Coordinates of C-alpha atoms in Angstrom, one line a residue:
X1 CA -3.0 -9.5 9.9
X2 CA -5.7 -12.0 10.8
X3 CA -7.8 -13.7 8.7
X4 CA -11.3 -13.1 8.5
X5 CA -13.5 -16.2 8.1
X6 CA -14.5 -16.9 4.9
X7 CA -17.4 -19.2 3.9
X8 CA -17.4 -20.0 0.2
X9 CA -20.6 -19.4 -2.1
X10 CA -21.4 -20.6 -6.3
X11 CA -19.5 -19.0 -8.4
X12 CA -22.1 -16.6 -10.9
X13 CA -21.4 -17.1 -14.3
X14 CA -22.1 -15.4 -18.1
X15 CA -24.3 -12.4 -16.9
X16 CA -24.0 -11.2 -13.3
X17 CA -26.2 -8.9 -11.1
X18 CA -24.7 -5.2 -10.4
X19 CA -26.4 -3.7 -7.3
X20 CA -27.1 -0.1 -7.5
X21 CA -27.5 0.8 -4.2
X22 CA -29.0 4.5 -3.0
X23 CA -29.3 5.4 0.5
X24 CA -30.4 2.2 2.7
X25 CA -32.3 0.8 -0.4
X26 CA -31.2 -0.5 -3.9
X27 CA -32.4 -1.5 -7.2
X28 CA -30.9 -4.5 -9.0
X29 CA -29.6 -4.0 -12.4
X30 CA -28.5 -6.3 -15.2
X31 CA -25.2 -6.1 -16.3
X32 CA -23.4 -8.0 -18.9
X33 CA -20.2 -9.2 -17.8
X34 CA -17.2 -11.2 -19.3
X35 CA -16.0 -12.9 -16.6
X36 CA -17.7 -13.4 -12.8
X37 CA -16.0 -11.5 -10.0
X38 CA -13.0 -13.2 -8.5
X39 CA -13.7 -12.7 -5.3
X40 CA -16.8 -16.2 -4.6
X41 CA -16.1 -16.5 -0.5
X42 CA -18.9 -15.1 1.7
X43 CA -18.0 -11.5 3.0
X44 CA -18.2 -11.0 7.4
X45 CA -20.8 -8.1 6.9
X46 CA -23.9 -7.2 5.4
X47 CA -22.9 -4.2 4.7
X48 CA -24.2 -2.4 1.4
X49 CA -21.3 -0.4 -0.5
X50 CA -21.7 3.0 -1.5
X51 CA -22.3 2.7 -5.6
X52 CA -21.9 0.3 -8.2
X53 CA -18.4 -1.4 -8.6
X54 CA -17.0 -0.4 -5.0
X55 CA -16.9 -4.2 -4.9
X56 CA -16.7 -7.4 -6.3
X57 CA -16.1 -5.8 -9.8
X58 CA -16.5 -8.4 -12.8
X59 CA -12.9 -10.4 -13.5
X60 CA -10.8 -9.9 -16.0
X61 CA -8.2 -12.0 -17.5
X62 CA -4.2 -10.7 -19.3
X63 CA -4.7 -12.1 -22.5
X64 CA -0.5 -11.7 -23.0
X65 CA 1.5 -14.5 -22.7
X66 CA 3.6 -13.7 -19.7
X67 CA 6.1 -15.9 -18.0
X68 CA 6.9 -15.5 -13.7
X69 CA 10.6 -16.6 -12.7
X70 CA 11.8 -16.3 -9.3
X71 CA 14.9 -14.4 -9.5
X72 CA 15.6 -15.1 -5.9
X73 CA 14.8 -17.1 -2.6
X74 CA 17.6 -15.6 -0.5
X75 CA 16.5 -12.0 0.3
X76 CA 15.6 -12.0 4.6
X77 CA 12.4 -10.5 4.8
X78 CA 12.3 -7.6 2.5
X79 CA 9.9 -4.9 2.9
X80 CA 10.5 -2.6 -0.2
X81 CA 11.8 -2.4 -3.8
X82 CA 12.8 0.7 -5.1
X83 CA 14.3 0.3 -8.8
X84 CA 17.9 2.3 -9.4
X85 CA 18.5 4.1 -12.9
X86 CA 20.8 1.5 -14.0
X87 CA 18.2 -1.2 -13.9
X88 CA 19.5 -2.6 -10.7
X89 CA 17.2 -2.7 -7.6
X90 CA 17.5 -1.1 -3.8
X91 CA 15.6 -3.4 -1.5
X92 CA 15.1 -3.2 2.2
X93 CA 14.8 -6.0 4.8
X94 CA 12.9 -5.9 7.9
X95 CA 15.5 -6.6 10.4
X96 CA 17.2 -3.5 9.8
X97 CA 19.6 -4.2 6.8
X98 CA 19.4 -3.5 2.6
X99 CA 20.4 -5.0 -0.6
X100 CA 21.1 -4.3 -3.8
X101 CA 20.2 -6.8 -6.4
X102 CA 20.9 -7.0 -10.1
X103 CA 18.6 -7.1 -13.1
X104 CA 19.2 -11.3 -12.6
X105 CA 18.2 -11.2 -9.2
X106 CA 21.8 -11.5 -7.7
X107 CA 22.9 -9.6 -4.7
X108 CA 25.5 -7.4 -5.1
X109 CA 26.3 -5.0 -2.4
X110 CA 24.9 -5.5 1.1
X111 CA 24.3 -1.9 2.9
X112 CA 24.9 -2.1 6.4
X113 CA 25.2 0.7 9.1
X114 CA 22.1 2.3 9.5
X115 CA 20.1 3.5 12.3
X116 CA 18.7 0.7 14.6
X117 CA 15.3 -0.9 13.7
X118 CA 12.8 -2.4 15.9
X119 CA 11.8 -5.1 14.0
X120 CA 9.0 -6.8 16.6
X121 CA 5.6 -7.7 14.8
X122 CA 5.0 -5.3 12.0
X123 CA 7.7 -3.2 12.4
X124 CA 11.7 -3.1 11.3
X125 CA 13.1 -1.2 8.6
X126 CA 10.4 -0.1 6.1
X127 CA 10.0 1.7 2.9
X128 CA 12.4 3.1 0.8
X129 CA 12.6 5.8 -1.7
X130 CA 15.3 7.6 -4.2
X131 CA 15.7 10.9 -4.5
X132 CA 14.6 12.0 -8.3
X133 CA 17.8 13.8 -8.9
X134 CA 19.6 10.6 -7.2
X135 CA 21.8 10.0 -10.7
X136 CA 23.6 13.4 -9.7
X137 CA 23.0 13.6 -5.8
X138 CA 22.9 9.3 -4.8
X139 CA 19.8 10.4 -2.0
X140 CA 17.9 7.6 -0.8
X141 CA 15.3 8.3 1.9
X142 CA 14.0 5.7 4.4
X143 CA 11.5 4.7 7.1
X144 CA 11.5 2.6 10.5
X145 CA 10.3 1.9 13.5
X146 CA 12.4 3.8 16.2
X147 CA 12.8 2.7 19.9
X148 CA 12.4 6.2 22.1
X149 CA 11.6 6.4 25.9
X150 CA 8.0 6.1 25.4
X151 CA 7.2 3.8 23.3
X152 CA 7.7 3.0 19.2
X153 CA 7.1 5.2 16.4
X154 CA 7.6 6.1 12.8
X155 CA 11.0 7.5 11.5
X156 CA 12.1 8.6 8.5
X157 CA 15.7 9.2 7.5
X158 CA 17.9 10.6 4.4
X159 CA 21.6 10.0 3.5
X160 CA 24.3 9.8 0.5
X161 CA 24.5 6.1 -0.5
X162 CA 28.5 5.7 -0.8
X163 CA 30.3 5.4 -4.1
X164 CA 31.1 1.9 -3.3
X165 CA 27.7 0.8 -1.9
X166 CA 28.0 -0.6 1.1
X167 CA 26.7 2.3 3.2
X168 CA 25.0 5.3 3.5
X169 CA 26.5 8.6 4.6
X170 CA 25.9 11.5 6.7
X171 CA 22.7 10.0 7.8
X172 CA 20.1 12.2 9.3
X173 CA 16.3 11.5 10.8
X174 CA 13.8 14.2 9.1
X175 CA 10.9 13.5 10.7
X176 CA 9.5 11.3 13.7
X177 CA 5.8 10.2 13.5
X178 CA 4.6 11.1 17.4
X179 CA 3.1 10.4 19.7
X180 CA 4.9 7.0 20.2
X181 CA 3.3 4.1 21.3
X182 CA 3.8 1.2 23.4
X183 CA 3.3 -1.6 20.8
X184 CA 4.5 -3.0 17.8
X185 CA 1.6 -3.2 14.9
X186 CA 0.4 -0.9 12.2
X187 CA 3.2 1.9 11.4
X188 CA 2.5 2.0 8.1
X189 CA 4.5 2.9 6.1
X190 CA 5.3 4.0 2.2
X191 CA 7.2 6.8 0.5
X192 CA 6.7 8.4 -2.9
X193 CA 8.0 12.0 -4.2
X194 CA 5.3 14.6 -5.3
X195 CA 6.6 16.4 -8.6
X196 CA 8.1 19.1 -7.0
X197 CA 10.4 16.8 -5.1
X198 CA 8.6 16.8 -2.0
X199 CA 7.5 13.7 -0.2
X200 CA 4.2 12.3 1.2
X201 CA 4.5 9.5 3.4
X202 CA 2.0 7.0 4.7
X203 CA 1.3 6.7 9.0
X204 CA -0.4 4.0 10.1
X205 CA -2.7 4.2 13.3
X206 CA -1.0 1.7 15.7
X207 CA -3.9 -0.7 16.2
X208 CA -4.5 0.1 20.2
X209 CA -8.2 0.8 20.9
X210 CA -6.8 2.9 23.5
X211 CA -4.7 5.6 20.3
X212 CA -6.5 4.4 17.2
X213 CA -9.2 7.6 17.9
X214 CA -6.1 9.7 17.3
X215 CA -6.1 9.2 13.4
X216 CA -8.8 11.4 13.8
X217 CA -6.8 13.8 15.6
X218 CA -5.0 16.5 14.0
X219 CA -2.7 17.2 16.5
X220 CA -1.6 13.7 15.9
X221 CA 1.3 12.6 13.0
X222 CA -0.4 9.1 13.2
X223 CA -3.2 7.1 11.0
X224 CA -2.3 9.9 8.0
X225 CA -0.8 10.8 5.1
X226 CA 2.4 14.1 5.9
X227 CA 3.6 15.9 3.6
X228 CA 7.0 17.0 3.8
X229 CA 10.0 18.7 2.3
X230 CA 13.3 16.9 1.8
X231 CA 14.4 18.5 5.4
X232 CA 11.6 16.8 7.0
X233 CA 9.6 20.7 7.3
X234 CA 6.0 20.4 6.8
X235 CA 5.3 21.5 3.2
X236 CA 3.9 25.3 2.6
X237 CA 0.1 25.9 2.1
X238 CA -0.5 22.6 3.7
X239 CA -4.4 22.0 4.0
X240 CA -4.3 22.6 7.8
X241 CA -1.5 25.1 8.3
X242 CA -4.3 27.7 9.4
X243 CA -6.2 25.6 11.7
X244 CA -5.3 26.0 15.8
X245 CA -3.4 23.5 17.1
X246 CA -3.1 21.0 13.7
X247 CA 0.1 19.9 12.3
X248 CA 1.0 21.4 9.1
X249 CA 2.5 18.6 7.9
X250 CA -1.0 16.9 7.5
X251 CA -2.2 16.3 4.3
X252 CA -5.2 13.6 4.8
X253 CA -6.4 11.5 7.8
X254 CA -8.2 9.0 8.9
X255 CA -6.1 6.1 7.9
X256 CA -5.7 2.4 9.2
X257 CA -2.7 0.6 8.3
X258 CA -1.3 2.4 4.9
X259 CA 1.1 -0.4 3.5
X260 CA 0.8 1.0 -0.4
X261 CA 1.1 4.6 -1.6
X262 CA 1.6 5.3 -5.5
X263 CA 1.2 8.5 -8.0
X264 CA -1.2 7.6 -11.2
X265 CA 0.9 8.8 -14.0
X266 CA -2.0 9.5 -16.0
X267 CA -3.5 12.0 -13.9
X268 CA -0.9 12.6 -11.3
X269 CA -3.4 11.6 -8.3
X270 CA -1.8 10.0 -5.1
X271 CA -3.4 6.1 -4.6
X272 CA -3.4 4.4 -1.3
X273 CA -3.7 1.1 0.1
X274 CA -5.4 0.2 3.5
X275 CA -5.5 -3.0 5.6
X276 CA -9.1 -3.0 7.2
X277 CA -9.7 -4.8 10.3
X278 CA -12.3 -8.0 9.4
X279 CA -13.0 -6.9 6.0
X280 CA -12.9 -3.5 4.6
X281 CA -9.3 -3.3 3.0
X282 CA -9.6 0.1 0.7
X283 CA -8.1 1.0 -2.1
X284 CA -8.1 5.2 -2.0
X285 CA -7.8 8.5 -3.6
X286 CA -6.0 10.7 -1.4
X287 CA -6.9 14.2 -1.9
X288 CA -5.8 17.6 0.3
X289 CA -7.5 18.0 3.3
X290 CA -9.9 14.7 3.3
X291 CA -11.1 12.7 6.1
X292 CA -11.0 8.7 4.8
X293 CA -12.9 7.6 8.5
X294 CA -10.8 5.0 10.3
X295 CA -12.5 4.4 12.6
X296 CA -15.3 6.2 12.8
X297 CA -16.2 4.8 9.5
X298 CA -15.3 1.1 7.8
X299 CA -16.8 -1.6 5.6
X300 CA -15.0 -3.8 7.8
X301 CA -15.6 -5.5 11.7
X302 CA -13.3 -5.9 14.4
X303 CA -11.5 -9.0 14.7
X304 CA -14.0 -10.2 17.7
X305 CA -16.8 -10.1 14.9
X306 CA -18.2 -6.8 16.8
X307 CA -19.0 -3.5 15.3
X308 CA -16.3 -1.0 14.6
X309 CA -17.6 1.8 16.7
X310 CA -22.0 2.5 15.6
X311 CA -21.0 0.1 12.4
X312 CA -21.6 3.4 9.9
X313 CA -20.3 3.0 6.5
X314 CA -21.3 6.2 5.0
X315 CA -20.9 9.8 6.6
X316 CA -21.0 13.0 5.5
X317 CA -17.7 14.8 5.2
X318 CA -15.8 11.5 5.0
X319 CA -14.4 10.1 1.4
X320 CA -15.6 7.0 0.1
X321 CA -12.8 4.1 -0.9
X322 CA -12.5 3.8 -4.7
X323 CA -12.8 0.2 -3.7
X324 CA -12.7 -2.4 -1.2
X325 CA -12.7 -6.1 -0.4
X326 CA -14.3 -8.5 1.9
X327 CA -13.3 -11.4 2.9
X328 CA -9.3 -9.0 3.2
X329 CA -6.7 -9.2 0.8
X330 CA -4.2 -7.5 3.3
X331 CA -2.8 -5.2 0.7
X332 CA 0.5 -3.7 0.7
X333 CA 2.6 -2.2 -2.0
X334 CA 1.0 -0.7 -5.0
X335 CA 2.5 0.2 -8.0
X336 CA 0.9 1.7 -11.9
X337 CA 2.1 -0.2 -14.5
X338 CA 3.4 2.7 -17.3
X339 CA 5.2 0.3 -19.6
X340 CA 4.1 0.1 -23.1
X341 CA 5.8 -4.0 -22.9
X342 CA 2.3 -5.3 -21.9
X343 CA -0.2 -2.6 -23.5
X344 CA -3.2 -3.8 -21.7
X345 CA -1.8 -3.6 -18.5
X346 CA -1.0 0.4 -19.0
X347 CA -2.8 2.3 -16.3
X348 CA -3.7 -1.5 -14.2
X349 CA -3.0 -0.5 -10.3
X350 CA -1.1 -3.8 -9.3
X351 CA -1.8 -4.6 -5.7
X352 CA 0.4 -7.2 -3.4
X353 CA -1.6 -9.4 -0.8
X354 CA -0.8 -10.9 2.0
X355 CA -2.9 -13.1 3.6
X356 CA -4.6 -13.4 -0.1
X357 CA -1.3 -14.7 -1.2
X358 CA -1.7 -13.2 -4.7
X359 CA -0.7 -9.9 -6.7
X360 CA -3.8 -8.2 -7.4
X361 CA -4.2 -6.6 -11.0
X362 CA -7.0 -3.8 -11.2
X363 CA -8.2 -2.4 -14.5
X364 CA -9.0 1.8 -14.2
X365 CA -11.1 3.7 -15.7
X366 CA -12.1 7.4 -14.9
X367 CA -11.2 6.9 -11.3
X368 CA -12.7 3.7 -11.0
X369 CA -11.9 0.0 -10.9
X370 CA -13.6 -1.9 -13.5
X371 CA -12.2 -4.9 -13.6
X372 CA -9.9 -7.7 -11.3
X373 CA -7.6 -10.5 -12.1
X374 CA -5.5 -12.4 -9.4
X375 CA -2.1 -13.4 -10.3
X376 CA 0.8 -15.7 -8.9
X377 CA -1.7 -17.2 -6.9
X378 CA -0.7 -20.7 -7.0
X379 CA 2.7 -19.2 -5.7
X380 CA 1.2 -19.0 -1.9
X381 CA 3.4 -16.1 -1.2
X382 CA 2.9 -13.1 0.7
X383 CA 3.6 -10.3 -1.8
X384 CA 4.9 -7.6 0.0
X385 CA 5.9 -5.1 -2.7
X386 CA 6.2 -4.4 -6.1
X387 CA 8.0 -2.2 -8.8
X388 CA 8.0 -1.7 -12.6
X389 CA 11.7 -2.4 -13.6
X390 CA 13.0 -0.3 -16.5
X391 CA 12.4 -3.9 -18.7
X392 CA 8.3 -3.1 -18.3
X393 CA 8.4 -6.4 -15.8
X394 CA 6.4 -6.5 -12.6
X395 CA 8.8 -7.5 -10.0
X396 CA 7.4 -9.0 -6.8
X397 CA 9.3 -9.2 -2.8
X398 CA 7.9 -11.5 -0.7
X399 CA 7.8 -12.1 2.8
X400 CA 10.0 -15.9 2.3
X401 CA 12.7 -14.0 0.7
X402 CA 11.4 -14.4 -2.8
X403 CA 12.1 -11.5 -6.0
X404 CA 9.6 -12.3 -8.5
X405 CA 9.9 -11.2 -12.6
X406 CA 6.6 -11.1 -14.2
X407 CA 7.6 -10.6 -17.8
X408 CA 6.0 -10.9 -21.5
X409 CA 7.2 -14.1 -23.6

């Protein structure tokens, strides 16, 4: 992802102005805060966000003594962690290949033997997910990006991971993310299990101005979040089964470039993360049958410095991000920390970045974010993704091959 330009501003301290913005106008407010917002760089827009705390929220700060070890500087680009029932971790690399590492951050098994990957610019082998029941059934279920005759697209695949580990059996695509395109950026993608076993998985929008319209389309499987069964079948009573020429499969639209995709534990909500273009990375509720905007509506430019279409920010019909950030973060994986190890970080959404080079940590409350803390950032690593290992540490990928533990002393 590129950069956007970032032009750095005083720091506020002690007491901070919270804009309260209605409509076009807005009223300041006073608001006593601990700690100023992290985020002190100028943003590329002028644009006003929908309420109070959509950005720049005050900082916080873990008052837990915590210690960061680097488990590993070996893995080749990995893309996903998935933690295994044993403690051990299932981790994908982007050129087509995964690993499994142990709780000391030694590989173990190497997993070879699956389906080829095309692992030009932001694709390769993605996400991966076990199967809930995977102590009984070993299910692990996968996504790529697949070579066809006209172009690139999405894939996602299931098979038995063997008794001894180093393969995975009677493999089988379920689903194909179509139309394919002729490029190599923005496939998404994440993976997560509803709680009837079912899966949701993220799209991305494939970055062309000339197909981007389509994550508006809904006779498009691109720039949203499906819903699926196990079989790759859209999932009954889907919020578009009923509408002419739709895909069942739908669930939302509207999306960008979906990196991060979590359940909240405490309410059961699906989360979402979202690369913007120049500014505008969102941080979403994903809800049945909601229209999040890309690109008909962003908090974010295009990478020229232009508007994104009329430059609207607010529309009727169209969900507002929980959050966002400008100057980008580039977020990817997400994860909810539900450990009781490190009490105040219960509920905290933890975000990796990117081109921010740090893990972001964001404090929720009712559905919003109310406070942010940037961690690891003297690291300068790309954080890929992240898990919650069944130790209640934060573990980390990164784009250099790194596995992070981020643990309490």
């Amino acid at each position: 992802m590129i950069k956007s330009i970032r032009t750095k501003v005083p720091v506020l301290y002690a007491t901070s102005l919270a804009l309260i913005f209605a409509g076009s106008g807005y009223v300041q407010a006073v608001k006593a805060q601990s700690l100023p917002a992290v985020e002190t760089q100028a943003a590329n827009t002028k644009y006003k966000p929908a309420f109070a705390g959509q950005t720049r929220i005050a900082g916080v700060k873990t008052k837990t003594p915590y210690s960061v070890s680097i488990l590993s500087k070996t893995l080749e680009h990995p893309w996903a962690i998935s933690p295994l029932p044993d403690g051990r971790f299932l981790i994908t690399q982007k050129m087509g290949t995964m690993v499994i590492v142990n709780a000391a951050g030694k590989t173990i098994k190497n997993i070879t033997g699956l389906p080829a990957v095309v692992p030009d610019g932001q694709g390769g082998l993605l996400d991966v997910a076990i199967d809930p029941q995977f102590a009984t059934n070993r299910m692990i279920y996968w996504d790529y990006s697949e070579q066809t005759a006209g172009g690139t697209l999405l894939a996602i695949a299931k098979g038995k991971l063997a008794a001894d580990e180093s393969k995975v059996e009677n493999i089988q695509v379920i689903y194909r993310a179509t139309p394919a395109y002729k490029g190599s950026l923005q496939f998404g993608s994440r993976i997560v299990f509803d709680k009837s076993g079912n899966l949701f998985v993220t799209t991305g929008e494939r970055s062309g101005t000339d197909i981007r319209m389509k994550a508006q389309a809904l006779d498009a499987a691109i720039g949203k979040v499906i819903h699926i069964t196990k079989n790759g079948k859209p999932v009954p009573g889907g919020p578009f089964a009923g509408t002419p020429n739709a895909r069942p499969e739908i669930y939302a639209l509207g999306l960008r470039s979906p990196e991060g995709l979590a359940v909240n534990p405490a309410t059961g909500e699906l989360w979402e993360s979202e690369f913007g273009p120049r500014g505008g990375d969102e941080i979403n509720i994903i809800r049945s049958g909601k229209n999040y905007g890309w690109p008909v509506v962003t908090y974010g430019l295009e990478y020229s410095g232009e508007k994104v279409g009329a430059g609207i920010q607010q529309k009727e019909g169209v969900q507002q991000p929980v959050y966002y950030w400008d100057p980008v973060v580039s977020p990817s994986g997400i994860v909810f920390y539900n450990s009781n190890v490190i009490p105040e970080w219960k509920g905290n959404l933890f975000v990796g970045g990117l081109s921010s080079m740090h893990i972001v940590r964001l404090v929720i409350k009712n559905n919003k974010v109310v406070g942010e803390e940037r961690l690891l950032k003297s690291e300068g690593e790309r954080f890929r993704a992240l898990a919650v290992g069944k130790d209640g540490a934060l573990y980390a990928v990164t784009d250099s091959g790194r596995l992070y533990r981020v643990a309490k002393k």
